[in-house]
Short mmCIF file of N, CA and C in Angstrom, two decimals:
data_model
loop_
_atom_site.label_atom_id
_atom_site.label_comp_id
_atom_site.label_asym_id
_atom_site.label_seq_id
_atom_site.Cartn_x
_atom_site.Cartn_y
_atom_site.Cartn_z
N UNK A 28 0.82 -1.18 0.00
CA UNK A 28 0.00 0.00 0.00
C UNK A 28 0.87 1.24 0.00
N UNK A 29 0.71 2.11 -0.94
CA UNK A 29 1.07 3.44 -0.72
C UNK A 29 0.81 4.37 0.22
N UNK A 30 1.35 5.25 0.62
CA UNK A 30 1.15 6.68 1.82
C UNK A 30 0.52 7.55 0.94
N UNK A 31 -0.31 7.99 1.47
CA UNK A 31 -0.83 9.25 1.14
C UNK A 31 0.08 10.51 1.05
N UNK A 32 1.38 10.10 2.11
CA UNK A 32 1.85 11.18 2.82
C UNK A 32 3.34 11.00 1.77
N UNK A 33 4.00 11.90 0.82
CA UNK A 33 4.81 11.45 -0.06
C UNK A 33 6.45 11.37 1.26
N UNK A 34 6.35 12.26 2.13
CA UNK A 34 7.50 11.67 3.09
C UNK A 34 7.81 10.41 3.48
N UNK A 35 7.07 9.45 3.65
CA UNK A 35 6.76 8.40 4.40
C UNK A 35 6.83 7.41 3.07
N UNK A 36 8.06 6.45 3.38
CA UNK A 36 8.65 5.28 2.93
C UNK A 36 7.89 4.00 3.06
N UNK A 37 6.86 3.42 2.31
CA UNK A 37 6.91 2.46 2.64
C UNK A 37 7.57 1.11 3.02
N UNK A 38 7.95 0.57 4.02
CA UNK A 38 8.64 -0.96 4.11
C UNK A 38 7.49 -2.04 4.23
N UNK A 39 8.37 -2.74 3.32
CA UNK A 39 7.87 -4.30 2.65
C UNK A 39 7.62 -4.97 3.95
N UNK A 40 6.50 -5.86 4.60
CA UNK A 40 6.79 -6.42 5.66
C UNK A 40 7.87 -7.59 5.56
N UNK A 41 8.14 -8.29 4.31
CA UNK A 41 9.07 -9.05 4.00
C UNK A 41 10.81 -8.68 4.74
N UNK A 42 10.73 -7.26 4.36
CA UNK A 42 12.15 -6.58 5.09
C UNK A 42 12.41 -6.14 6.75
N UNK A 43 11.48 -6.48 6.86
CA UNK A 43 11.55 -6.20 8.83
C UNK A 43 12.22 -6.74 9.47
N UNK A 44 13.16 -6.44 10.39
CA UNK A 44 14.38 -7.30 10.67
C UNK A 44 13.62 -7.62 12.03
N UNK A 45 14.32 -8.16 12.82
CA UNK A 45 14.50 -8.85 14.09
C UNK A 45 13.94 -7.83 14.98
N UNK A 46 14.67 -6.64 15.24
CA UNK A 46 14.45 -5.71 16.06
C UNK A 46 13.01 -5.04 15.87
N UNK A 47 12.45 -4.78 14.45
CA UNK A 47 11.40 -4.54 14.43
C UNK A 47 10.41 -5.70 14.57
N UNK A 48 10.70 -6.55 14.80
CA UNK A 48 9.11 -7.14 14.89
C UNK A 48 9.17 -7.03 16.58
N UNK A 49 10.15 -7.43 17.02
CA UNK A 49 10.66 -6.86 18.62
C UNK A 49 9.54 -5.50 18.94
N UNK A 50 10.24 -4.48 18.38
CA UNK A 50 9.32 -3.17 18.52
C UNK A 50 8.06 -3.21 18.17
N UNK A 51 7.67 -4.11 17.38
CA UNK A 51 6.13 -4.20 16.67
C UNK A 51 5.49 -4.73 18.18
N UNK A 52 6.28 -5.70 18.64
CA UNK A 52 5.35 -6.35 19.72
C UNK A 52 5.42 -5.56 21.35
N UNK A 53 6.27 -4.37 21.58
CA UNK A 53 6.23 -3.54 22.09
C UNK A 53 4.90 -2.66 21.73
N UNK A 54 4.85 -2.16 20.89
CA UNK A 54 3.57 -1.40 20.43
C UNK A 54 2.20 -2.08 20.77
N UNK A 55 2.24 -3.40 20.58
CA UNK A 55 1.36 -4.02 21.09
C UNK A 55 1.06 -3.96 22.13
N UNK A 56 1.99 -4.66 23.33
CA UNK A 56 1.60 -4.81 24.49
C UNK A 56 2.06 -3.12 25.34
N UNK A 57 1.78 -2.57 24.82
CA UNK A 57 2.14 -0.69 25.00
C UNK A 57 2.89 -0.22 25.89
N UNK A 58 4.00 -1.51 25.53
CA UNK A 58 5.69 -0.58 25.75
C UNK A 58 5.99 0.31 25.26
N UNK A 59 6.02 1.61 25.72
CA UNK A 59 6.14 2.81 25.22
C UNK A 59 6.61 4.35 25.71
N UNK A 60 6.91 5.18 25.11
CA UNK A 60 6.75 6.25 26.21
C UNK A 60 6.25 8.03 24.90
N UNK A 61 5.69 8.80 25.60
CA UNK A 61 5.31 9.55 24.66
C UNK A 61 5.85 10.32 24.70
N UNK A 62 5.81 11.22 22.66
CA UNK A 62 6.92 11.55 22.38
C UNK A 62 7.16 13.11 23.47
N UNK A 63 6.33 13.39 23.70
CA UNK A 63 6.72 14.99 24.98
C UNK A 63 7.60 14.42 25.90
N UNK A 64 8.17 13.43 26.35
CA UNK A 64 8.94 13.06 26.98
C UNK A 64 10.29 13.02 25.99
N UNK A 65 9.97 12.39 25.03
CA UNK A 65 11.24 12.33 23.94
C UNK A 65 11.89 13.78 23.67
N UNK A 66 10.79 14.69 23.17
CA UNK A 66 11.14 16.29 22.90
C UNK A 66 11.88 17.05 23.96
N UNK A 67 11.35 16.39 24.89
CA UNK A 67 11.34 17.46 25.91
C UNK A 67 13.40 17.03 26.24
N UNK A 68 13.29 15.77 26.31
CA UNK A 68 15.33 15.23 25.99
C UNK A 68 15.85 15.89 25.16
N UNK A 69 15.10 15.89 23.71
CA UNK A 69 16.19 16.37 22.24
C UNK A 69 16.29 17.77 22.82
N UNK A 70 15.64 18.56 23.62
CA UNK A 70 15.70 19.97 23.56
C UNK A 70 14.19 20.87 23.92
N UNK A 71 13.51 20.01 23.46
CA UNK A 71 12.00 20.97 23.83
C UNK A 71 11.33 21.15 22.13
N UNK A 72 10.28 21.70 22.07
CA UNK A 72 9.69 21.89 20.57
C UNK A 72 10.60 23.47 19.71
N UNK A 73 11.23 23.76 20.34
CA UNK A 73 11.43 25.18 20.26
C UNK A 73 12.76 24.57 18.94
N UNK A 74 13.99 23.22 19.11
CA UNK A 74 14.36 22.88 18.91
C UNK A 74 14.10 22.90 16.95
N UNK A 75 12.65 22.17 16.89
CA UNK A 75 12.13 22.11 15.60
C UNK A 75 13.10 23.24 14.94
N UNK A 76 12.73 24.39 15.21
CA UNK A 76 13.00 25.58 14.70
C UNK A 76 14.48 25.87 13.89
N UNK A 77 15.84 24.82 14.31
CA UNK A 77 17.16 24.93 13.88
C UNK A 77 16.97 23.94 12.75
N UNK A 78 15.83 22.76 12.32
CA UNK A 78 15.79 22.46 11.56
C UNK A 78 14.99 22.95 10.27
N UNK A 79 14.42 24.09 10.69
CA UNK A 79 13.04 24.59 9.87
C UNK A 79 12.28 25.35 10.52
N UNK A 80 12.55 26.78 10.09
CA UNK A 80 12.03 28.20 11.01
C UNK A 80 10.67 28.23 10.81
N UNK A 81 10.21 27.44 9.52
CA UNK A 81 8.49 27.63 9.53
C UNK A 81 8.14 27.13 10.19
N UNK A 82 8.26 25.47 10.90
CA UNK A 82 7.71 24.70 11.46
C UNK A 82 6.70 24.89 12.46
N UNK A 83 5.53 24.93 12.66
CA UNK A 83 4.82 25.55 13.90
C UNK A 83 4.68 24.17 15.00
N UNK A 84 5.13 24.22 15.92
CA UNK A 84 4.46 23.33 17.28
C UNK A 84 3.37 22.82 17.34
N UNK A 85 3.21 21.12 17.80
CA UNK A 85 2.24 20.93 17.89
C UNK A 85 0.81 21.53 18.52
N UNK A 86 -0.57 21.39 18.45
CA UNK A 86 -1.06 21.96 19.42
C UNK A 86 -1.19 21.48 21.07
N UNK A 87 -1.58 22.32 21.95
CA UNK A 87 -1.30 22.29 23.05
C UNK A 87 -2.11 20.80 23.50
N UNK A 88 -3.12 20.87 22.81
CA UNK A 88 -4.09 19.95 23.30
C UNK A 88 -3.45 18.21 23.19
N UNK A 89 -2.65 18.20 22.31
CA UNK A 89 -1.49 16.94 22.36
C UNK A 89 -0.41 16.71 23.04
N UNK A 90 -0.26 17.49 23.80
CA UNK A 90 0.38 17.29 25.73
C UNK A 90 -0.51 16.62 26.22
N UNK A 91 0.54 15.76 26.84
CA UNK A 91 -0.23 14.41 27.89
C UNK A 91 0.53 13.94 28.87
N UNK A 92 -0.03 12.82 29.51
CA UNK A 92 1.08 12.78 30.88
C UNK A 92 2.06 12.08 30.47
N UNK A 93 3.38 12.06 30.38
CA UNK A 93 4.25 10.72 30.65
C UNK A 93 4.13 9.77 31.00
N UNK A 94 4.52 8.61 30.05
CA UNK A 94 4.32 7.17 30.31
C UNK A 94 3.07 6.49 30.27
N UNK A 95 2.14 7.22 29.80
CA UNK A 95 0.88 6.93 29.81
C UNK A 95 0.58 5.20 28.81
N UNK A 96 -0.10 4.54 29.41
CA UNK A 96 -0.20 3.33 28.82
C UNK A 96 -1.32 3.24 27.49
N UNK A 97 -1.21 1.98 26.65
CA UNK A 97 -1.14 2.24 25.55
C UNK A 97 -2.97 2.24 25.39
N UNK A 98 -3.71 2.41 26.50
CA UNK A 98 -5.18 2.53 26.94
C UNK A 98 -5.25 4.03 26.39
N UNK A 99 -4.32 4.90 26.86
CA UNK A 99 -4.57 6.38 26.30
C UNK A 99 -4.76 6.25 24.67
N UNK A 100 -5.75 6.92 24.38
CA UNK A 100 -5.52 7.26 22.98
C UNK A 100 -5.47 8.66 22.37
N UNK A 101 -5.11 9.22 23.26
CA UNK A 101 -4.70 11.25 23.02
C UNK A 101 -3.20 11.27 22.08
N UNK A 102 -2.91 10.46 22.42
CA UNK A 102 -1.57 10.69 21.93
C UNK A 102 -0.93 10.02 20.48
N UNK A 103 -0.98 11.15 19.34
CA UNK A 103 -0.68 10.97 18.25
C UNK A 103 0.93 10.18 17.40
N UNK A 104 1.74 10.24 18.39
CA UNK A 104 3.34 9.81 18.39
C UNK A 104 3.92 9.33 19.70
N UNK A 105 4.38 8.47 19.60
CA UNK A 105 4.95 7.31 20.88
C UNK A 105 6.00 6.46 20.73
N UNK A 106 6.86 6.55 21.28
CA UNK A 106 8.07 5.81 21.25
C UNK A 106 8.30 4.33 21.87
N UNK A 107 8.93 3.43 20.72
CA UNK A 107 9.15 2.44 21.98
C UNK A 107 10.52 2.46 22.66
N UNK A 108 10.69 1.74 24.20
CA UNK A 108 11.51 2.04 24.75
C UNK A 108 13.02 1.51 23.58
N UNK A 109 12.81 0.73 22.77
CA UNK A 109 14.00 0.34 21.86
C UNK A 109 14.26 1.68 21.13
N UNK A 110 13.49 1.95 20.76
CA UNK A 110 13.64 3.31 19.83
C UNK A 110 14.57 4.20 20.46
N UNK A 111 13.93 4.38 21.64
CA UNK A 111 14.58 5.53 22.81
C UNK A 111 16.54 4.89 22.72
N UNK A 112 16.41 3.99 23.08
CA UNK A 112 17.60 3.57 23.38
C UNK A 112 18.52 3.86 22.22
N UNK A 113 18.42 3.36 20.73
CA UNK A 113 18.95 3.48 19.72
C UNK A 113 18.95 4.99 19.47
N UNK A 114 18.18 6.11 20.38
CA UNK A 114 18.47 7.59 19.62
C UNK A 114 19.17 7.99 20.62
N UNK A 115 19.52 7.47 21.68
CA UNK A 115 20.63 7.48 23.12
C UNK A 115 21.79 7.12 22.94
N UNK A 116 22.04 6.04 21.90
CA UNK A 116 22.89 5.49 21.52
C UNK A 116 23.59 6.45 20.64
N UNK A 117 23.06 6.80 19.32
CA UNK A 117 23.41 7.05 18.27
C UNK A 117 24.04 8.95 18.78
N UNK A 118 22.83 9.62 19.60
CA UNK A 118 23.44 11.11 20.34
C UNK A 118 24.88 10.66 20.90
N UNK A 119 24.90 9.69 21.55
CA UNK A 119 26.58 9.90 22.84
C UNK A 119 27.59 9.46 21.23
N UNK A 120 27.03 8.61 20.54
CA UNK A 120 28.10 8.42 19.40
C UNK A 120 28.50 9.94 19.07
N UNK A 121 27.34 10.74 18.23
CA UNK A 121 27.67 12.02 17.66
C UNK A 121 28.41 13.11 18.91
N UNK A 122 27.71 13.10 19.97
CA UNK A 122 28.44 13.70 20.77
C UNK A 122 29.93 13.51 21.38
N UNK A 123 30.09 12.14 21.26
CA UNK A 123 31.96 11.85 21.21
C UNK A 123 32.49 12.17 20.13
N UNK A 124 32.23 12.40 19.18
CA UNK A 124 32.83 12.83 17.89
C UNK A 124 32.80 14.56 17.53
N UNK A 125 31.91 14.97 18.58
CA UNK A 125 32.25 16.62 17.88
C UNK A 125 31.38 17.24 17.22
N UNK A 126 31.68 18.36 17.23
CA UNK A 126 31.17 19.30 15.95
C UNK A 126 29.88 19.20 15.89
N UNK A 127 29.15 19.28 17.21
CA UNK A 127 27.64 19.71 17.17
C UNK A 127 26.84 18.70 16.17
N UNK A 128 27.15 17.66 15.96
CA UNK A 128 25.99 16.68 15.15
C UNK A 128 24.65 16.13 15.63
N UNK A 129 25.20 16.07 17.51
CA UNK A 129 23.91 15.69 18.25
C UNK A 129 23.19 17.16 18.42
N UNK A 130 23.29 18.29 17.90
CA UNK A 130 22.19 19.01 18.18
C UNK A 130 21.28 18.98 17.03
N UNK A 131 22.06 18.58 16.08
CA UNK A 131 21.87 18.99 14.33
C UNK A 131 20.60 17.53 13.98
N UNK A 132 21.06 16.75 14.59
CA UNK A 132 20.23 15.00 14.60
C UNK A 132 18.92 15.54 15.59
N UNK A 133 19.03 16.09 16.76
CA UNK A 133 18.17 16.33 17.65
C UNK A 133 17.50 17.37 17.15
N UNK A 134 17.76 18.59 16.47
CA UNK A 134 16.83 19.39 15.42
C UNK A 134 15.81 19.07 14.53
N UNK A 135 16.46 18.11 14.10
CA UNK A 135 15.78 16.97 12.64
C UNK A 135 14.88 16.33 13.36
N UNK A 136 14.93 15.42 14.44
CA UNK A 136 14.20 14.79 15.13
C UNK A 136 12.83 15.68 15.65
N UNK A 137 13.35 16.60 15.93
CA UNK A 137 12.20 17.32 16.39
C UNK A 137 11.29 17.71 15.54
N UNK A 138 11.84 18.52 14.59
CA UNK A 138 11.10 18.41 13.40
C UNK A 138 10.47 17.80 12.60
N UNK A 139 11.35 16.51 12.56
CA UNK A 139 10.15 15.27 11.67
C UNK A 139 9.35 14.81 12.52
N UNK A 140 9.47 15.11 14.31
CA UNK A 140 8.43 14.31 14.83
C UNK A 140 6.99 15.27 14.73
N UNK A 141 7.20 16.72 14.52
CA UNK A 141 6.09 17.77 14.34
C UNK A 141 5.37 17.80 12.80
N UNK A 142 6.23 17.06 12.00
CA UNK A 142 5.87 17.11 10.83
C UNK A 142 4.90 16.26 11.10
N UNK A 143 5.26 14.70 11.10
CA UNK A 143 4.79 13.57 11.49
C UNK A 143 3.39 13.87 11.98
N UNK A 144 3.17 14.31 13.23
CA UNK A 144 2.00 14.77 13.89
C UNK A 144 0.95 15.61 13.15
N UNK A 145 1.83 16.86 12.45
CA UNK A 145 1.02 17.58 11.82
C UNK A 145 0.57 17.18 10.49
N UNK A 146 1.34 16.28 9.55
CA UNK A 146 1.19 15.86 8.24
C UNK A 146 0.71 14.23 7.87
N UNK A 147 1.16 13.35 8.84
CA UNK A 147 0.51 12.12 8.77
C UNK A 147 -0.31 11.24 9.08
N UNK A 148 -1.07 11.94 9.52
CA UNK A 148 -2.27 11.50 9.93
C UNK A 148 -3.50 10.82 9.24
N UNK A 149 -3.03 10.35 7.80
CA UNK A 149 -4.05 9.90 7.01
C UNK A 149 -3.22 8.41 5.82
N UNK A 150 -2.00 8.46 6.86
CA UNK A 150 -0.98 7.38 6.61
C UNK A 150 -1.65 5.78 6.73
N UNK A 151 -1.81 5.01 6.03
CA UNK A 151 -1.91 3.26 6.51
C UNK A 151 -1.45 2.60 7.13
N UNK A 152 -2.61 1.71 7.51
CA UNK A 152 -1.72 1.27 8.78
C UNK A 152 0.07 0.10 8.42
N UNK A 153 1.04 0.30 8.55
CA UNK A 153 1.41 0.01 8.01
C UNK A 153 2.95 0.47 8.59
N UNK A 154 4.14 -0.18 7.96
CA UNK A 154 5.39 0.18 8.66
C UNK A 154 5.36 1.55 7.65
N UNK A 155 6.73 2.37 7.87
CA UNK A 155 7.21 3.31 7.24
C UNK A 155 8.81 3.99 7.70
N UNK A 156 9.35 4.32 6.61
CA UNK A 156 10.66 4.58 6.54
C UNK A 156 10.59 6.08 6.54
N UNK A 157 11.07 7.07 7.46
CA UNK A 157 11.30 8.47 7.31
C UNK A 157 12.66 9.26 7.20
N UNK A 158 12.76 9.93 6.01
CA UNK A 158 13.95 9.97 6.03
C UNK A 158 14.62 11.05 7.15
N UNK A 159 16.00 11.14 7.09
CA UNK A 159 16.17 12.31 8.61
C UNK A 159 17.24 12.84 8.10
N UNK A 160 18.54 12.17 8.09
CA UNK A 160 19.46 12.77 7.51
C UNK A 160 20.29 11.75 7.05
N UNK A 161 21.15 11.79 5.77
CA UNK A 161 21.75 11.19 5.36
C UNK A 161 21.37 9.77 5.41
N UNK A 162 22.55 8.63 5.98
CA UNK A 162 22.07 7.51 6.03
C UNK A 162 21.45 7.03 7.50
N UNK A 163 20.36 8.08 8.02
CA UNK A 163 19.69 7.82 9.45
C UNK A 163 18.07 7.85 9.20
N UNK A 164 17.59 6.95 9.27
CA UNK A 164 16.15 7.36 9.21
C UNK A 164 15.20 6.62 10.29
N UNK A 165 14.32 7.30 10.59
CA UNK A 165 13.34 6.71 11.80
C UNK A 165 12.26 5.90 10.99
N UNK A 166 12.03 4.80 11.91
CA UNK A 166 11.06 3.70 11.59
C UNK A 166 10.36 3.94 12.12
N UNK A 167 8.96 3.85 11.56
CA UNK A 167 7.34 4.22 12.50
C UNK A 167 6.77 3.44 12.16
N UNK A 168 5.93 2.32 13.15
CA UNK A 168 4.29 1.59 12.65
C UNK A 168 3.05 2.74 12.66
N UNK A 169 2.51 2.85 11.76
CA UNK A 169 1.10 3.32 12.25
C UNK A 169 -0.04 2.09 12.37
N UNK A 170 -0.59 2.29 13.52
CA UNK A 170 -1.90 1.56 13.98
C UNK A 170 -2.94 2.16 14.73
N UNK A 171 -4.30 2.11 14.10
CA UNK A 171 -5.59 2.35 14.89
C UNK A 171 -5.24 3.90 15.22
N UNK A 172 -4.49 4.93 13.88
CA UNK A 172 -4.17 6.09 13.96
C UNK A 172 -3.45 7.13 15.16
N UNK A 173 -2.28 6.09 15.60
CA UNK A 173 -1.13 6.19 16.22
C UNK A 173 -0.17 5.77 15.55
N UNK A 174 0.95 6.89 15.39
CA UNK A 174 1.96 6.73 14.67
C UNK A 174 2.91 6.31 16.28
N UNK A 175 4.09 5.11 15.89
CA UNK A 175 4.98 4.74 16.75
C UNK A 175 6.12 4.46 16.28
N UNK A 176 7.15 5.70 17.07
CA UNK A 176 8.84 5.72 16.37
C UNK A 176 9.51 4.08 16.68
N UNK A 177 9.29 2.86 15.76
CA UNK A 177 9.92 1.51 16.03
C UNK A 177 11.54 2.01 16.22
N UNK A 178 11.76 2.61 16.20
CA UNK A 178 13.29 2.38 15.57
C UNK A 178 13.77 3.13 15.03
N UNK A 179 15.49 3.76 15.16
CA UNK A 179 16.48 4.98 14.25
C UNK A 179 17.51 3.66 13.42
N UNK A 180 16.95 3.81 12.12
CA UNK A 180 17.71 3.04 11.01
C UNK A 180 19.25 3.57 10.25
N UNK A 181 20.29 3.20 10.56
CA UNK A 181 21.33 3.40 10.08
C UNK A 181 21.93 2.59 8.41
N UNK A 182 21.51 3.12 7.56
CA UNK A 182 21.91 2.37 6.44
C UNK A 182 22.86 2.44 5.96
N UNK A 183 24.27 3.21 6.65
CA UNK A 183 25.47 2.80 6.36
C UNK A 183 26.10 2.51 7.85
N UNK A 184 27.21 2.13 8.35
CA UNK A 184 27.78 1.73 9.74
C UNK A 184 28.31 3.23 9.97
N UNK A 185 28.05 4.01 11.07
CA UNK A 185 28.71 5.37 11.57
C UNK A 185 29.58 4.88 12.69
N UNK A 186 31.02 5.09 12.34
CA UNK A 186 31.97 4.35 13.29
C UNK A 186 32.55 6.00 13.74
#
């Protein structure tokens, strides 16, 4: 099935590795955490803005509590705790190396997660590939019109 949304990559379920069906079954049993908790790490929404000065903030009314279980359904974007880990991972990488990359990754992030919210909402249910930068892109399931960050995809090795 195609996206409505021309950002959004479809992946083959054929190509889903290990880790994502891992995260798929996180989403399920609503291992998770929401993304205002994520933002609020990369920097806050204000962040968006170094990736894209138009970008406007979500609305207010999509603040919710932390950690909220997967019974809530207010919440348009949600992380699984794998996800979290792999964008924890991949920041202390860029941040041992210098030259401001973890603010520049954490900009992008913010931004595609406002895009995301504000633009995909009419996405299938279905995996999807987003691109971010270079060879980094975030994996999202959408289900029952919750988008969920599976996963930060590295398609070349960043040593």
């Amino acid at each position: 099935m195609a996206s409505r949304t021309p950002f959004l990559m479809h992946v083959d379920r054929s190509a889903l590795t290990p880790a994502d069906h891992v995260a798929l079954a996180d989403v399920v049993t609503g291992r998770w955490i929401d993304c205002e908790d994520i933002v609020r790490e990369l920097g806050g929404w204000a962040v968006a803005r170094l990736a894209d000065p138009a970008i406007p903030p979500p609305a207010a009314t999509q603040v919710v509590a932390p950690h909220a279980t997967s019974s809530d359904d207010t919440m348009p974007l949600v992380w699984t705790l794998g996800a979290v880990a792999e964008w924890r991972r991949l920041h202390r990488l860029l941040q041992a190396l210098g030259g401001g990359g973890e603010r520049h990754l954490a900009a992008i992030l913010v931004a595609t997660t406002v895009r995301l919210i504000v633009e995909a909402g009419g996405a299938d249910g279905d995996v999807y590939d987003v691109p971010l930068l270079g060879a980094v892109t975030l994996r999202i399931a959408v289900t029952n019109g919750r988008m969920t960050v599976i996963g930060l995809r590295e398609q070349a090795a960043i040593v």
